[in-house]
mmCIF file of C-alpha atoms and ligand atoms in Angstrom:
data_model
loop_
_atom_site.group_PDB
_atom_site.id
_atom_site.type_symbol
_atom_site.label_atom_id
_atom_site.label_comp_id
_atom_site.label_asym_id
_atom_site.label_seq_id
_atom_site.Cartn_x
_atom_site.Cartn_y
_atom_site.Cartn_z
ATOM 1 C CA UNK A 267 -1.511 -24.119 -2.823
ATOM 2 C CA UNK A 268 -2.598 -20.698 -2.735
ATOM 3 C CA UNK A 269 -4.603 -19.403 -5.611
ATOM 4 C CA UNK A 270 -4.631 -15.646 -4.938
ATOM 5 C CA UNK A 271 -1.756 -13.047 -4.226
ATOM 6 C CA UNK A 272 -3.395 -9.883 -2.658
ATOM 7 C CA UNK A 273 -0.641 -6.517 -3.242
ATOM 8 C CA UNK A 274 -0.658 -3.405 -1.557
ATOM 9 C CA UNK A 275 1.232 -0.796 -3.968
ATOM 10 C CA UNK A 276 2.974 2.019 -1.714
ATOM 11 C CA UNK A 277 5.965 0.366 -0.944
ATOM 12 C CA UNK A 278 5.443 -2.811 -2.122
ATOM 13 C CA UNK A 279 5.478 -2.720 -6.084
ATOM 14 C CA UNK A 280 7.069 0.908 -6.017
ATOM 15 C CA UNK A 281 8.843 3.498 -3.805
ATOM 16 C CA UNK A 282 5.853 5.616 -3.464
ATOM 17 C CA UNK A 283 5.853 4.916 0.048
ATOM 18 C CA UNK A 284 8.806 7.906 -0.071
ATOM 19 C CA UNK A 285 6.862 10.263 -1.743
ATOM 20 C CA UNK A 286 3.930 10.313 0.203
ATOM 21 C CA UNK A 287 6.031 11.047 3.207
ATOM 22 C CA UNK A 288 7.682 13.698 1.185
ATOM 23 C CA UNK A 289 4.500 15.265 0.706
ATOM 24 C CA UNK A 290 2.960 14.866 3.984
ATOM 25 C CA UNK A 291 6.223 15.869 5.702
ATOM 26 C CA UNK A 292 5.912 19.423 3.476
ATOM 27 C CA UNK A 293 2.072 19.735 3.994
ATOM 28 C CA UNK A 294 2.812 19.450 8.209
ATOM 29 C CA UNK A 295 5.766 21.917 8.011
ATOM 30 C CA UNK A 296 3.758 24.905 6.219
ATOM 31 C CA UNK A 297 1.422 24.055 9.132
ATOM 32 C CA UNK A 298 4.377 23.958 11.521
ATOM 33 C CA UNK A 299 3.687 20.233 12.747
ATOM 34 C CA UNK A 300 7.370 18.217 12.903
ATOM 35 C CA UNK A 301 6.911 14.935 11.791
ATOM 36 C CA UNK A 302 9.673 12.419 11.432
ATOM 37 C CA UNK A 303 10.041 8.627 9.655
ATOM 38 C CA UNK A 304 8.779 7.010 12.934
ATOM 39 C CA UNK A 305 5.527 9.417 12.896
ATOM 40 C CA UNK A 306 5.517 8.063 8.889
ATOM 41 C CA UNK A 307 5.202 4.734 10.153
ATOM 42 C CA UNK A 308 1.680 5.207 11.465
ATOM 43 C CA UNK A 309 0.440 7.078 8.560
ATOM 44 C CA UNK A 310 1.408 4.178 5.953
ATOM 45 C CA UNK A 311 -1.320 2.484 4.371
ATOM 46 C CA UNK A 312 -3.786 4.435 5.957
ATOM 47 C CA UNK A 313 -5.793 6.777 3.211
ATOM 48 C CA UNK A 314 -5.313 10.325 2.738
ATOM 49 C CA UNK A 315 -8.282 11.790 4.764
ATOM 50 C CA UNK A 316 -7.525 9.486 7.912
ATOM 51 C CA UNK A 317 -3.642 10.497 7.399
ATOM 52 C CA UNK A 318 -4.225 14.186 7.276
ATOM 53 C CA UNK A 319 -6.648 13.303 10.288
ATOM 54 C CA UNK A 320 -3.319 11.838 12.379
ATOM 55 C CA UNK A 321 -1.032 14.808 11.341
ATOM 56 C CA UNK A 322 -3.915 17.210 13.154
ATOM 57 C CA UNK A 323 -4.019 15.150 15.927
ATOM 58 C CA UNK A 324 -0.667 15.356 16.667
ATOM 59 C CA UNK A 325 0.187 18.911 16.001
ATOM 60 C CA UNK A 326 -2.972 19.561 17.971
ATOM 61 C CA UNK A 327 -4.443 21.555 15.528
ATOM 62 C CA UNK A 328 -7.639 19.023 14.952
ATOM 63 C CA UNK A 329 -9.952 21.440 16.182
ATOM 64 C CA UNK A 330 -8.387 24.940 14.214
ATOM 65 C CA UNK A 331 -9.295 23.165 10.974
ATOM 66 C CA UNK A 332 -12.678 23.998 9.170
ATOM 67 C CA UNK A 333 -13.780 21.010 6.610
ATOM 68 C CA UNK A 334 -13.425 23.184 3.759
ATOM 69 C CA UNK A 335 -9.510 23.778 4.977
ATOM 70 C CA UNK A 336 -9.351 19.997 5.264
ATOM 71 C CA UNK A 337 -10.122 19.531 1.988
ATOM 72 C CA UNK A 338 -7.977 21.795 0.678
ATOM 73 C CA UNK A 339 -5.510 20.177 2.340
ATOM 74 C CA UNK A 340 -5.861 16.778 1.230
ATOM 75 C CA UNK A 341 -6.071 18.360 -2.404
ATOM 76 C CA UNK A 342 -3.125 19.876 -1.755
ATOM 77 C CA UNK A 343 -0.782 16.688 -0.447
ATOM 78 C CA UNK A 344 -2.297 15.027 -3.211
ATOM 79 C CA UNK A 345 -1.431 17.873 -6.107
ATOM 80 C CA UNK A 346 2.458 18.050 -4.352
ATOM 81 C CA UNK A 347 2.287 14.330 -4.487
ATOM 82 C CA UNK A 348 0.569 13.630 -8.432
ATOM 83 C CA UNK A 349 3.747 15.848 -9.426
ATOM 84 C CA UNK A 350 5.900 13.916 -7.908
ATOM 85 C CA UNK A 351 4.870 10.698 -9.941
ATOM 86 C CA UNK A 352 4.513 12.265 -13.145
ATOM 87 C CA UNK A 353 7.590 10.649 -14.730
ATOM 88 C CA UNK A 354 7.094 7.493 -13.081
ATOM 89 C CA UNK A 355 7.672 4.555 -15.605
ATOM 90 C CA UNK A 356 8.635 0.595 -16.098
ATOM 91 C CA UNK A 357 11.850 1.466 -14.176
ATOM 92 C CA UNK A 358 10.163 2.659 -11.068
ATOM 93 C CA UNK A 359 8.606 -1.065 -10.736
ATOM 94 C CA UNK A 360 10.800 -2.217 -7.512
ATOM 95 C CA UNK A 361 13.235 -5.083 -8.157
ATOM 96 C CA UNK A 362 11.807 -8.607 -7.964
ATOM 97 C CA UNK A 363 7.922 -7.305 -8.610
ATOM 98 C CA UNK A 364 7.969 -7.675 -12.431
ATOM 99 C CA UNK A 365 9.261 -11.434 -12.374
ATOM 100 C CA UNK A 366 7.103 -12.345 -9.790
ATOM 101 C CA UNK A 367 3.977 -11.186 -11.645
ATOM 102 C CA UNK A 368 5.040 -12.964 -14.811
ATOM 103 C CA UNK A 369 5.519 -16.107 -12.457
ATOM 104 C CA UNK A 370 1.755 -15.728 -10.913
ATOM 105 C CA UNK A 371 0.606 -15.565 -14.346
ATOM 106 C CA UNK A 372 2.676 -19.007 -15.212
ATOM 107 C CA UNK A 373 1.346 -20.793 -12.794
ATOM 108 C CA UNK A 374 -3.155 -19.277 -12.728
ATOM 109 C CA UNK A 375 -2.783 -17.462 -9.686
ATOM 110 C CA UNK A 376 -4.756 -14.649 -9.541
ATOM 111 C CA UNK A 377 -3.763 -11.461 -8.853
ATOM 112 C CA UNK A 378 -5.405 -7.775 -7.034
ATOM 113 C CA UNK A 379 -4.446 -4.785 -6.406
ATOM 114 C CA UNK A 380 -5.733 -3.968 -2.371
ATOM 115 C CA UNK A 381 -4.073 -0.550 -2.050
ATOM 116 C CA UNK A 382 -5.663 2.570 -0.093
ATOM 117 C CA UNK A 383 -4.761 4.936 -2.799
ATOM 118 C CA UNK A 384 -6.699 6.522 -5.087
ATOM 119 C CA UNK A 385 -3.868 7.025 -7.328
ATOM 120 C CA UNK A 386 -3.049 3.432 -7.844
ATOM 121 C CA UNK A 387 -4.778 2.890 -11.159
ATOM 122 C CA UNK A 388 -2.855 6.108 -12.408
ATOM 123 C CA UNK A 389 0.496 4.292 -11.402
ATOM 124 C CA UNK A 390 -0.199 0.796 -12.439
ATOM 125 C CA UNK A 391 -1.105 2.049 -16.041
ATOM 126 C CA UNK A 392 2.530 4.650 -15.754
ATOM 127 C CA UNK A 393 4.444 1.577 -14.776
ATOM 128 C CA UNK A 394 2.812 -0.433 -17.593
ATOM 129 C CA UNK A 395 1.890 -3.409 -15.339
ATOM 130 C CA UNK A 396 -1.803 -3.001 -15.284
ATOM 131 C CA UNK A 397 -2.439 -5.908 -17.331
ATOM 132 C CA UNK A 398 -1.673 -8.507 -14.777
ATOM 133 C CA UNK A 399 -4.002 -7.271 -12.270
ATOM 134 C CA UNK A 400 -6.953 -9.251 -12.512
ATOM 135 C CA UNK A 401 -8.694 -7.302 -10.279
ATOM 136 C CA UNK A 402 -8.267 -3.099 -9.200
ATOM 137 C CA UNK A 403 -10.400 -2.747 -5.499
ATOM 138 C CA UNK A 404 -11.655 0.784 -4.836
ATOM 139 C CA UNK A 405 -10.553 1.987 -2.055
ATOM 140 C CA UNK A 406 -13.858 4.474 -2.032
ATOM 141 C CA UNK A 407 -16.119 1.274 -2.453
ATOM 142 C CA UNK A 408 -15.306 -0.214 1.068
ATOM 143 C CA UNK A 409 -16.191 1.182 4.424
ATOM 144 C CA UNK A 410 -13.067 1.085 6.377
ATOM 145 C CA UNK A 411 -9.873 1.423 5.448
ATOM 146 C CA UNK A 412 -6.624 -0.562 6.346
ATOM 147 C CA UNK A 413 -5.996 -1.438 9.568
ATOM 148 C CA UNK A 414 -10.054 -2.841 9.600
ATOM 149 C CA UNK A 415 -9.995 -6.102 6.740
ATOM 150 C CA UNK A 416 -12.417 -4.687 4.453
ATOM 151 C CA UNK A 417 -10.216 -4.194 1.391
ATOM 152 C CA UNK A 418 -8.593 -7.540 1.577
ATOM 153 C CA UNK A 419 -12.153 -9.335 1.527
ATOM 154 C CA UNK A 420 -12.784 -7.296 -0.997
ATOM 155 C CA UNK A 421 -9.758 -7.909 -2.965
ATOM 156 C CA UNK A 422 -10.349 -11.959 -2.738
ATOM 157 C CA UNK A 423 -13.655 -11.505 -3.734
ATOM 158 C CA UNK A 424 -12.975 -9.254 -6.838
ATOM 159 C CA UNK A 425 -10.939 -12.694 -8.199
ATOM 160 C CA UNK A 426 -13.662 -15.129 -6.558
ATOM 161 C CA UNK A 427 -11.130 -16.808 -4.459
ATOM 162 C CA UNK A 428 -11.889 -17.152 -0.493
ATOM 163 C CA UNK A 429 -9.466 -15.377 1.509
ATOM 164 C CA UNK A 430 -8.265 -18.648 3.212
ATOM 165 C CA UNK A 431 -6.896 -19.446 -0.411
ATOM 166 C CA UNK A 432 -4.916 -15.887 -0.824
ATOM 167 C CA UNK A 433 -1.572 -14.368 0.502
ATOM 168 C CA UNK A 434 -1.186 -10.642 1.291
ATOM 169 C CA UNK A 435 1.819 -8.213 0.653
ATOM 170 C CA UNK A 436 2.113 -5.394 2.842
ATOM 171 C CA UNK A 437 4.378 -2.827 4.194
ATOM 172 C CA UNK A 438 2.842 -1.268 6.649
ATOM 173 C CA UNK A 439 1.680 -2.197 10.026
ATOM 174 C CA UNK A 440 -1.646 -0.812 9.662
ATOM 175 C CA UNK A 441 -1.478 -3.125 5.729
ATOM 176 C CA UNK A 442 -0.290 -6.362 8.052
ATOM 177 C CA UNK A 443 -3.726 -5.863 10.159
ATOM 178 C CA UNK A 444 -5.701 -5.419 8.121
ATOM 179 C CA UNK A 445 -4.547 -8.732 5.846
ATOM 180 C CA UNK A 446 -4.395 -10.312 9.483
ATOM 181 C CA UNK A 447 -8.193 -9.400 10.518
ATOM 182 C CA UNK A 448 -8.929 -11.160 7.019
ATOM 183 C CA UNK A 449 -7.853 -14.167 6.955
ATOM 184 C CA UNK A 450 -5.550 -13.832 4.464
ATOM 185 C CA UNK A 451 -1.666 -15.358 5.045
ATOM 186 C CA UNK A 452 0.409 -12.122 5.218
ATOM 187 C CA UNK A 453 3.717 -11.735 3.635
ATOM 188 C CA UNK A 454 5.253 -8.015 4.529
ATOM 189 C CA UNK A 455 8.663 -5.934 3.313
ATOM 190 C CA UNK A 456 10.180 -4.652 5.795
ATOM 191 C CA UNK A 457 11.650 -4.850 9.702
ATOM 192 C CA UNK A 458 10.099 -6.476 12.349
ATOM 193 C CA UNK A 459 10.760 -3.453 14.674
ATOM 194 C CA UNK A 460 7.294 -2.250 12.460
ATOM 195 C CA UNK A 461 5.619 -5.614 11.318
ATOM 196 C CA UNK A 462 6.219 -7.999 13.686
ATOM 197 C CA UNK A 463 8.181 -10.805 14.108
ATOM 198 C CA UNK A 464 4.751 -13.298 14.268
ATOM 199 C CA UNK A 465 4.987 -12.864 10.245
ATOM 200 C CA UNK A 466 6.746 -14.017 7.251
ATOM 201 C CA UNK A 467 9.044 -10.977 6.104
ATOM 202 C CA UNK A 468 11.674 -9.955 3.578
ATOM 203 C CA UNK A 469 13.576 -7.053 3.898
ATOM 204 C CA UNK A 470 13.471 -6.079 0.064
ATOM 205 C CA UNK A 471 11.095 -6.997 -2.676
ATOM 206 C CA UNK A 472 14.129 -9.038 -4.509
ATOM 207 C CA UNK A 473 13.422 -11.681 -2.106
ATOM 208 C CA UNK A 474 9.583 -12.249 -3.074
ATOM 209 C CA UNK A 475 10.159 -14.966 -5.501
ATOM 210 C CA UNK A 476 7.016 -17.452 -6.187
ATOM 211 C CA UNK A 477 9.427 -20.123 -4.464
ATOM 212 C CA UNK A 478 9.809 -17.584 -1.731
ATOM 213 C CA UNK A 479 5.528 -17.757 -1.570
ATOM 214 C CA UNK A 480 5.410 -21.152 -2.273
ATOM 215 C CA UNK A 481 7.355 -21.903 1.348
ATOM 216 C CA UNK A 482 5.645 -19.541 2.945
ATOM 217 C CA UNK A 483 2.567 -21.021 1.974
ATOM 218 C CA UNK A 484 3.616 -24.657 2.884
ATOM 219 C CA UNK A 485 5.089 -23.809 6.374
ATOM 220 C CA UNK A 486 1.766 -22.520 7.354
ATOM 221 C CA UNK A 487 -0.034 -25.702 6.432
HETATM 222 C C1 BG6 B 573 -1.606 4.098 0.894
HETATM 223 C C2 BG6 B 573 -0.334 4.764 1.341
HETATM 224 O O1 BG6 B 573 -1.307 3.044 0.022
HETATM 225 O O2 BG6 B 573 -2.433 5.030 0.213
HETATM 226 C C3 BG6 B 573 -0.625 5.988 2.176
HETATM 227 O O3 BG6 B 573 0.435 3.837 2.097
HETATM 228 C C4 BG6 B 573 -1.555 6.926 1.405
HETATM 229 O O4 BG6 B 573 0.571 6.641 2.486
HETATM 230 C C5 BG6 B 573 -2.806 6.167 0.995
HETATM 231 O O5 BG6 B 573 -1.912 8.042 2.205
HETATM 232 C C6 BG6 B 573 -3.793 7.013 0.183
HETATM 233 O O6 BG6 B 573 -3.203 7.360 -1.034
HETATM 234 P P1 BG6 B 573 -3.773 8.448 -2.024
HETATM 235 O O7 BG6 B 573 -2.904 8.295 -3.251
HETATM 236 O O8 BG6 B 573 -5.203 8.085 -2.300
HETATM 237 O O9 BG6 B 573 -3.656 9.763 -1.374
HETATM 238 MG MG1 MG B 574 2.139 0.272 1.484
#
């Protein structure tokens, strides 16, 4: 049985995953770079700096940027986006998430947060569920972000259970490598068009009972 569940946040326990396009999508249009949902794909999971990094790349405007512009224009994604989760509350928790937790809780497993943002505290505490997080990982305090492992090693150690003994919950392709490079037993939301089809998925969170883990789990025994 597994004794640790591992969660990414963006589009896993809430529809922040939206937002942050939202924002991105306005930051690359006052710098006249079109980017569309399938460009969005590539950015997800991946933390601000490196996303704001991809955006220049492709509007080829990597080398027109000073690093005192880039900063102020990761500050400025991030102050569009921090508005845009001010109300957030218990009803922003996506369907299925709350439950779940509870049952985790029931049953000892342990339970971290491994999400690239540095605004996932902030939205944990908004949407009142911070409490059943054993464990918060910084996403400053490891050296590579999502698609290299580090923050899912780091997540299994912050509840002192070996990865082997933990599942993963990810959205995002560059989420599903990383949990992949760690040896952790991935579990993502969404299509396999983005994920994979080598995976366990579920198309909405409604469908990630602890049953729904439990099988997953015991199929890849
Ligand atoms: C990830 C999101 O969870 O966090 C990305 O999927 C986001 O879209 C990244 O860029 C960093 O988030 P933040 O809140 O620190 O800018
Ligand atoms: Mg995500």
């Amino acid at each position: 049985m597994f004794k640790g569940v591992l969660f990414d946040l963006d589009g896993v326990i809430t529809d922040t995953a939206e937002y942050h396009y939202k924002a991105w999508k306005k930051l690359a249009d006052d710098l006249g770079i079109t980017i569309d949902r399938k460009f969005n794909e590539s950015l997800k999971g991946v933390s601000r700096e490196d996303s704001l990094r991809l955006i220049l790349e492709y509007g080829e405007m990597t080398d027109q940027i000073t690093d005192a512009q880039f900063q102020a224009l990761a500050t400025e994604k991030n102050d569009n986006y921090v508005v845009m989760i001010e109300e957030f509350s218990e009803a922003d928790v996506f369907p299925g998430i709350l439950p779940l937790l509870k049952a985790l809780k029931q049953h000892k497993i342990k339970i971290a947060l491994a999400s690239a943002s540095k605004n996932g505290p902030i939205l944990l505490e908004k949407m009142h569920i911070s409490d059943y997080f054993d464990a918060i990982v910084n996403p400053a305090s490891v050296p590579n972000g999502k698609p290299a492992p580090d923050i899912f090693i780091a997540a299994a150690e912050s509840i002192n259970v070996p990865v082997t003994d933990c599942i993963g919950i990810e959205d995002s392709k560059a989420g599903i490598a990383a949990i992949k490079a760690s040896g952790v037993l991935p579990i993502g939301v969404g299509q396999a068009a983005d994920l994979g089809s080598d995976i366990a998925l579920v198309d909405a969170t409604d469908k990630l009972t602890f049953d729904y883990l439990t099988t997953v789990w015991a199929s890849k025994q």
